[in-house]
Short mmCIF file of C-alpha atoms in Angstrom, two decimals:
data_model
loop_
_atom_site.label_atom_id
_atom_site.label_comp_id
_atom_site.label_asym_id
_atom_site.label_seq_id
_atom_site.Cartn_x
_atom_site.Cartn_y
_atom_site.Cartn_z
CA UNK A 473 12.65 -79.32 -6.56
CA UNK A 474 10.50 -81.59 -4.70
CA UNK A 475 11.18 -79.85 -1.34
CA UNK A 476 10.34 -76.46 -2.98
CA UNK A 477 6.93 -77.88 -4.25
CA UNK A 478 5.89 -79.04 -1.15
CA UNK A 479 7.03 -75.77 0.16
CA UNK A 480 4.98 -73.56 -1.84
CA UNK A 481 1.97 -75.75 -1.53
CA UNK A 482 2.35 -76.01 2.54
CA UNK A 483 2.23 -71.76 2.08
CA UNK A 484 -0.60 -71.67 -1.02
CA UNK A 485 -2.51 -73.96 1.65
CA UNK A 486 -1.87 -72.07 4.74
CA UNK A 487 -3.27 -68.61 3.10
CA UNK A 488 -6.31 -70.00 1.00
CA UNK A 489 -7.23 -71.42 3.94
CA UNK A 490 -8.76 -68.42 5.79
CA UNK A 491 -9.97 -67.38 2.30
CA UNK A 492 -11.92 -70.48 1.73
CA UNK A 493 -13.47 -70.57 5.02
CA UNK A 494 -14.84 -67.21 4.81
CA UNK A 495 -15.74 -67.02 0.99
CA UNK A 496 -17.94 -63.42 1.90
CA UNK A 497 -14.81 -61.78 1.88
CA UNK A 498 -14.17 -62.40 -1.34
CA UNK A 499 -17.57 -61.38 -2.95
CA UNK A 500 -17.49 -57.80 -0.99
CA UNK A 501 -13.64 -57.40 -2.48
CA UNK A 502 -15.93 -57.53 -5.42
CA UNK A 503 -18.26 -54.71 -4.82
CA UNK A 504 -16.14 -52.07 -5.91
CA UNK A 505 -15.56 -53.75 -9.57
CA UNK A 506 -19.64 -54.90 -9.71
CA UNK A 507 -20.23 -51.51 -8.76
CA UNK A 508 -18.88 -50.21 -12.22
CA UNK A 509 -19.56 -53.01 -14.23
CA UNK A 510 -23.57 -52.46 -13.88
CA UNK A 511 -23.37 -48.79 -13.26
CA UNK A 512 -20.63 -46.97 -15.22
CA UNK A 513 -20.55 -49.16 -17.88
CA UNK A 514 -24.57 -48.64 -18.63
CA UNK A 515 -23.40 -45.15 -18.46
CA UNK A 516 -20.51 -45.74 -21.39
CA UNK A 517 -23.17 -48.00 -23.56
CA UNK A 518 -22.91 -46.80 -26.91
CA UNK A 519 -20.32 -43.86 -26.23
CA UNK A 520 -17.12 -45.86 -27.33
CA UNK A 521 -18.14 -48.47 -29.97
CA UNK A 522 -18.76 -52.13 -28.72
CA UNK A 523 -18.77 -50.66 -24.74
CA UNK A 524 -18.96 -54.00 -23.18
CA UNK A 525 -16.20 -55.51 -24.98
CA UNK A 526 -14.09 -52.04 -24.09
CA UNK A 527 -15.08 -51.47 -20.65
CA UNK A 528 -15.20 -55.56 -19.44
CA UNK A 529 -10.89 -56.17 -20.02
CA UNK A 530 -10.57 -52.42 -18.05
CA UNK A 531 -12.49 -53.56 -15.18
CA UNK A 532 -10.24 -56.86 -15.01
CA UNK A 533 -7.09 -54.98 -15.40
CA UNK A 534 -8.36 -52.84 -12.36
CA UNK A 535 -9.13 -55.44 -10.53
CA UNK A 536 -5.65 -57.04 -10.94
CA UNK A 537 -3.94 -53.33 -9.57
CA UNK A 538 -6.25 -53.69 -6.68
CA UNK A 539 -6.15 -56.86 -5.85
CA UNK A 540 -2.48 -58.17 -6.44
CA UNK A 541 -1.09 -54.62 -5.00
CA UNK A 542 -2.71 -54.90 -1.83
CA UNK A 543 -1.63 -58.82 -1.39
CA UNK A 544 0.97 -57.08 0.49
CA UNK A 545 -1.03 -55.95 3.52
CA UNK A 546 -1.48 -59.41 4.98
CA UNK A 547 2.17 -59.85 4.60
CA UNK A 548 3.00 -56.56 6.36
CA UNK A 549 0.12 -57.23 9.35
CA UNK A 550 2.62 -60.83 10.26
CA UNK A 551 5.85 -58.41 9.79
CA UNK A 552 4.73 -55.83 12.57
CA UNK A 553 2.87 -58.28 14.80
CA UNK A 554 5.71 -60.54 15.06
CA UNK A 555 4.11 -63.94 12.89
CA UNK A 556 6.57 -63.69 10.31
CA UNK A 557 9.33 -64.51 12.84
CA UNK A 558 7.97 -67.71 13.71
CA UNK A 559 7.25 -68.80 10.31
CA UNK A 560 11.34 -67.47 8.94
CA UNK A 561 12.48 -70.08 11.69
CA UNK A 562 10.86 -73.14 9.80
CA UNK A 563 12.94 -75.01 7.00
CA UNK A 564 10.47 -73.58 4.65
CA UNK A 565 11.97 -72.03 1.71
CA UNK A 566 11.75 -68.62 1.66
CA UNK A 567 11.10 -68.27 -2.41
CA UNK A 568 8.74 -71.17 -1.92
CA UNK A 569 6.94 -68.47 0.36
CA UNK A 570 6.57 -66.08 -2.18
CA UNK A 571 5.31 -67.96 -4.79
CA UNK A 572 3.19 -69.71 -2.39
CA UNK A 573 1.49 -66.05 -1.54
CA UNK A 574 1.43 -64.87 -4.85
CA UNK A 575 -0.53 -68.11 -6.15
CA UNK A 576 -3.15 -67.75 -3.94
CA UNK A 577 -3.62 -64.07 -5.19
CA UNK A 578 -3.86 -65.82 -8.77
CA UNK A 579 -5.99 -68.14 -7.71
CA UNK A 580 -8.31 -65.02 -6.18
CA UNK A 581 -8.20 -63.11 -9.38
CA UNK A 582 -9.13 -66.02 -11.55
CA UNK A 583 -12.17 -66.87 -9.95
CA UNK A 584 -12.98 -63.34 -9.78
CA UNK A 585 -12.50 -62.10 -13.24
CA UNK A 586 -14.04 -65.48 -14.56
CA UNK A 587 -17.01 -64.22 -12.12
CA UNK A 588 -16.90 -60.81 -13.74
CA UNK A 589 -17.44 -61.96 -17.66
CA UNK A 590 -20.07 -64.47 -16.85
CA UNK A 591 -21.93 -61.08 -15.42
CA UNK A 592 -21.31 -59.34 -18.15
CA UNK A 593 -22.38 -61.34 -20.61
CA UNK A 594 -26.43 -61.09 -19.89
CA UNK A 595 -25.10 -56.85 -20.31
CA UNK A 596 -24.29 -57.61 -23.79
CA UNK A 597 -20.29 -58.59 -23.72
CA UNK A 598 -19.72 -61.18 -26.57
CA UNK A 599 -17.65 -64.26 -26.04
CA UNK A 600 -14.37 -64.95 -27.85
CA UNK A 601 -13.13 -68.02 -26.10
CA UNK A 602 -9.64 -67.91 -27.48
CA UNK A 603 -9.36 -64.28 -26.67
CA UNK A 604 -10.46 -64.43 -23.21
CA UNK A 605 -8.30 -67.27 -22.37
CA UNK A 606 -5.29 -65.25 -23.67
CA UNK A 607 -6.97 -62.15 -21.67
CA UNK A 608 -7.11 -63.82 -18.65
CA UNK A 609 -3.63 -65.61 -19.10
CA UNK A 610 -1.96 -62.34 -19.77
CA UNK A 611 -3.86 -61.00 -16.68
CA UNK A 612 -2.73 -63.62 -14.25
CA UNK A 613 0.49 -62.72 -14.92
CA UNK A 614 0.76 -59.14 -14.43
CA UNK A 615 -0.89 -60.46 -11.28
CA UNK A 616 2.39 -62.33 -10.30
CA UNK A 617 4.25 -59.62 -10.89
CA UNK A 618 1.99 -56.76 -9.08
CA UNK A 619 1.82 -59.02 -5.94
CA UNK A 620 5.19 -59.96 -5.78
CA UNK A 621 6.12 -55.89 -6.28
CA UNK A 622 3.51 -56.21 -3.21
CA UNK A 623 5.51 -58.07 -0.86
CA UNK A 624 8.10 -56.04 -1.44
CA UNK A 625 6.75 -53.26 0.08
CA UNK A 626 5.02 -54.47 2.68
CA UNK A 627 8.70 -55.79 3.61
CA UNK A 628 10.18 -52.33 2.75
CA UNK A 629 7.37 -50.72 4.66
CA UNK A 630 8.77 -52.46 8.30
CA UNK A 631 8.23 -51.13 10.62
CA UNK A 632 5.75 -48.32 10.00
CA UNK A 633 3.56 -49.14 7.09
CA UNK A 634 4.14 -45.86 5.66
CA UNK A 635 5.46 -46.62 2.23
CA UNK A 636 2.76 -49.64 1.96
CA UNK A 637 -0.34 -47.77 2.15
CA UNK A 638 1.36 -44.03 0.47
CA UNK A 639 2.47 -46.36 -2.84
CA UNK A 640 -1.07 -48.66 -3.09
CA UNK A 641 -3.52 -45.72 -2.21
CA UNK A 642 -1.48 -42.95 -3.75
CA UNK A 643 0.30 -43.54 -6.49
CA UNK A 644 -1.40 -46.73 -7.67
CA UNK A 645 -5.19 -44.37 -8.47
CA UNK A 646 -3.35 -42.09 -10.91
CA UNK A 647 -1.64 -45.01 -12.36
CA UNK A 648 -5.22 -46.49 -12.64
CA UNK A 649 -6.80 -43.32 -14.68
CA UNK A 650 -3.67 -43.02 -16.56
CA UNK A 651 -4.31 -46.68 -18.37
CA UNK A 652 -7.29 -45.84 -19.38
CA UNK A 653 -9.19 -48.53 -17.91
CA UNK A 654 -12.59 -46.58 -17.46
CA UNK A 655 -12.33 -43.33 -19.32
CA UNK A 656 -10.00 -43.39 -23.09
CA UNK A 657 -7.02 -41.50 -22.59
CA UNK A 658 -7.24 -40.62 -26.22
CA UNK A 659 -9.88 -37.91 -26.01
CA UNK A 660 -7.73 -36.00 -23.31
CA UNK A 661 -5.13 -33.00 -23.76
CA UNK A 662 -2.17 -33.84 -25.25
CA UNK A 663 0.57 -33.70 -22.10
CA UNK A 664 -2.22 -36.96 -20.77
CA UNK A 665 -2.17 -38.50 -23.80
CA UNK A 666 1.76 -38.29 -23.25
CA UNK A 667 1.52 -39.30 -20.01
CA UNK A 668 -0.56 -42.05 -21.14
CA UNK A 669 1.80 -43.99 -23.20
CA UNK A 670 4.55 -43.56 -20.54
CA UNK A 671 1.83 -45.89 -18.49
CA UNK A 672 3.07 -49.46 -19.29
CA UNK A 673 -0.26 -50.36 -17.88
CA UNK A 674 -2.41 -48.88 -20.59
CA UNK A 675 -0.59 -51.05 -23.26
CA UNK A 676 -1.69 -54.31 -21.13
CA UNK A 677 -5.24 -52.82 -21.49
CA UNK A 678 -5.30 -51.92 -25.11
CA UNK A 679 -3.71 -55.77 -25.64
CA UNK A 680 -6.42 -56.98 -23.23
CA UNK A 681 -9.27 -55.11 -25.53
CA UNK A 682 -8.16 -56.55 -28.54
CA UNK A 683 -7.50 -60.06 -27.19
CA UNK A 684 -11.20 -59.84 -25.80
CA UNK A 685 -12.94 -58.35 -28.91
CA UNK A 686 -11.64 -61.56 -30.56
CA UNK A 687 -8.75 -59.65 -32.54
CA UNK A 688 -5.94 -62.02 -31.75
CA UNK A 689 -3.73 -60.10 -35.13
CA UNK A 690 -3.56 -56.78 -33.15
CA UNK A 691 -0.28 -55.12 -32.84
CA UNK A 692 -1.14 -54.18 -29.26
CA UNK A 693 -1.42 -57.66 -28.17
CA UNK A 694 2.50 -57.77 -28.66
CA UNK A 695 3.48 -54.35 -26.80
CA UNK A 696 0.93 -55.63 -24.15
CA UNK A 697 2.28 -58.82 -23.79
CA UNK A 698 5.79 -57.44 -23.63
CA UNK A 699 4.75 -54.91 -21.20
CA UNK A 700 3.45 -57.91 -18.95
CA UNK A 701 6.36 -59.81 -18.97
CA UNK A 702 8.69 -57.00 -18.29
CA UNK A 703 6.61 -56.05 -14.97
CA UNK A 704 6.32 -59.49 -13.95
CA UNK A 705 9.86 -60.53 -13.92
CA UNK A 706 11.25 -57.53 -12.66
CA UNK A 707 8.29 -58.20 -9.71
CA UNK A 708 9.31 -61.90 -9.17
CA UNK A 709 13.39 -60.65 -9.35
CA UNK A 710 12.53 -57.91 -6.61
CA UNK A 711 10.63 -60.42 -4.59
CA UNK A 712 12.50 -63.11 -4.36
CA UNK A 713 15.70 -60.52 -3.78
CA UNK A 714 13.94 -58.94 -0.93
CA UNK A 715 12.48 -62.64 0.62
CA UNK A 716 15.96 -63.82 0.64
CA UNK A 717 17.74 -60.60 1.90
CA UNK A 718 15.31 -58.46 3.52
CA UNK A 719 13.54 -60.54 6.07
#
């Protein structure tokens, strides 16, 4: 156990690193979410009850598809330019690799949603403590689960990237509309609305809008939860699997 913790912090340490020297980065990850957060939710202000408190847990569970799901690419840039090789040769564990990577991406997401609320509060977004700590807990770990479904890919993608970038810019928008994460799903035809509840994201963001509106009784807060759990141990099972066997 020991050796695995010094593992995973040896990895956590070698890819904050370039993070934390060049903290820009991070902010204009963020311009995409800030973009919505001042502009389309001004827009949705008043046109679905308390909009802040609706719109604020969508833009966080965006950010954690987009953020966690393209963890990956760094991992497949080392794959086809030949630095994973050197690192696979180390003693390092290879789990301790993937949870080292996928901690950092935490660690990313945390700072940025926590960014994200403290903006939106000025906007109007009210403050349940207990509810956003549960929010953000629940977020960080559909987080682990998204980036470790990452790596996969980006190992499953060797040598031509093809299923990376087809999966995270293709298939990972409609699962983004189909949460309903900007725009309720509720007020569309009835096949969406289907479609819809099929999502298992869209019952992490109806448990993250009742977790942030302070409503810690709501039934969605268990399918949400479950939902979250599901995704990231199947993620962390895949992972590991393809750490160990794939590489």
């Amino acid at each position: 156990m020991t050796t695995f913790l010094r593992d995973t912090a040896t990895v956590l340490t070698r890819e904050a690193t370039p993070a934390l020297r060049e903290p820009a980065g991070l902010l204009f990850s963020m311009g995409q979410p800030l973009l919505f957060l001042f502009l389309f939710g001004s827009l949705l202000d008043g046109a679905v009850g308390s909009s802040w408190q609706w719109f604020v847990p969508g833009i966080l569970v965006m950010m954690c598809l987009s953020g966690p799901m393209a963890a990956g690419y760094l991992l497949l840039v080392e794959l086809l330019g030949g630095s994973m090789e050197r690192l696979l040769v180390t003693p390092l564990n290879r789990t301790a690799m993937l949870v080292g990577r996928t901690l950092k991406e935490m660690a990313v997401l945390l700072c940025q949603a926590v960014l994200i609320i403290l903006l939106a509060i000025p906007l109007g977004f009210r403050l349940y403590p207990a509810g956003v700590l549960a929010g953000l807990a629940m977020l960080i770990l559909l987080g682990v689960g998204l980036g470790a479904l990452s790596f996969v890919l980006a190992i499953k993608s060797v040598p031509s990237g093809t299923l990376f970038y087809m999966v995270t810019q293709v298939v990972m928008f409609p699962v983004l509309l189909l949460s309903g994460v900007l725009l309720p799903v509720e007020s569309g035809p009835e096949w969406l609305r289907v479609v819809g509840r099929i999502n298992p994201i869209s019952y992490v963001v109806d448990a993250q809008r009742a977790l942030f509106s302070g409503d810690l009784t709501d039934p969605s807060i268990l399918y949400g939860t479950a939902a979250t759990c599901l995704i990231a141990a199947f993620g962390l099972w895949l992972g590991n699997r393809a750490m160990r066997r794939g590489l």
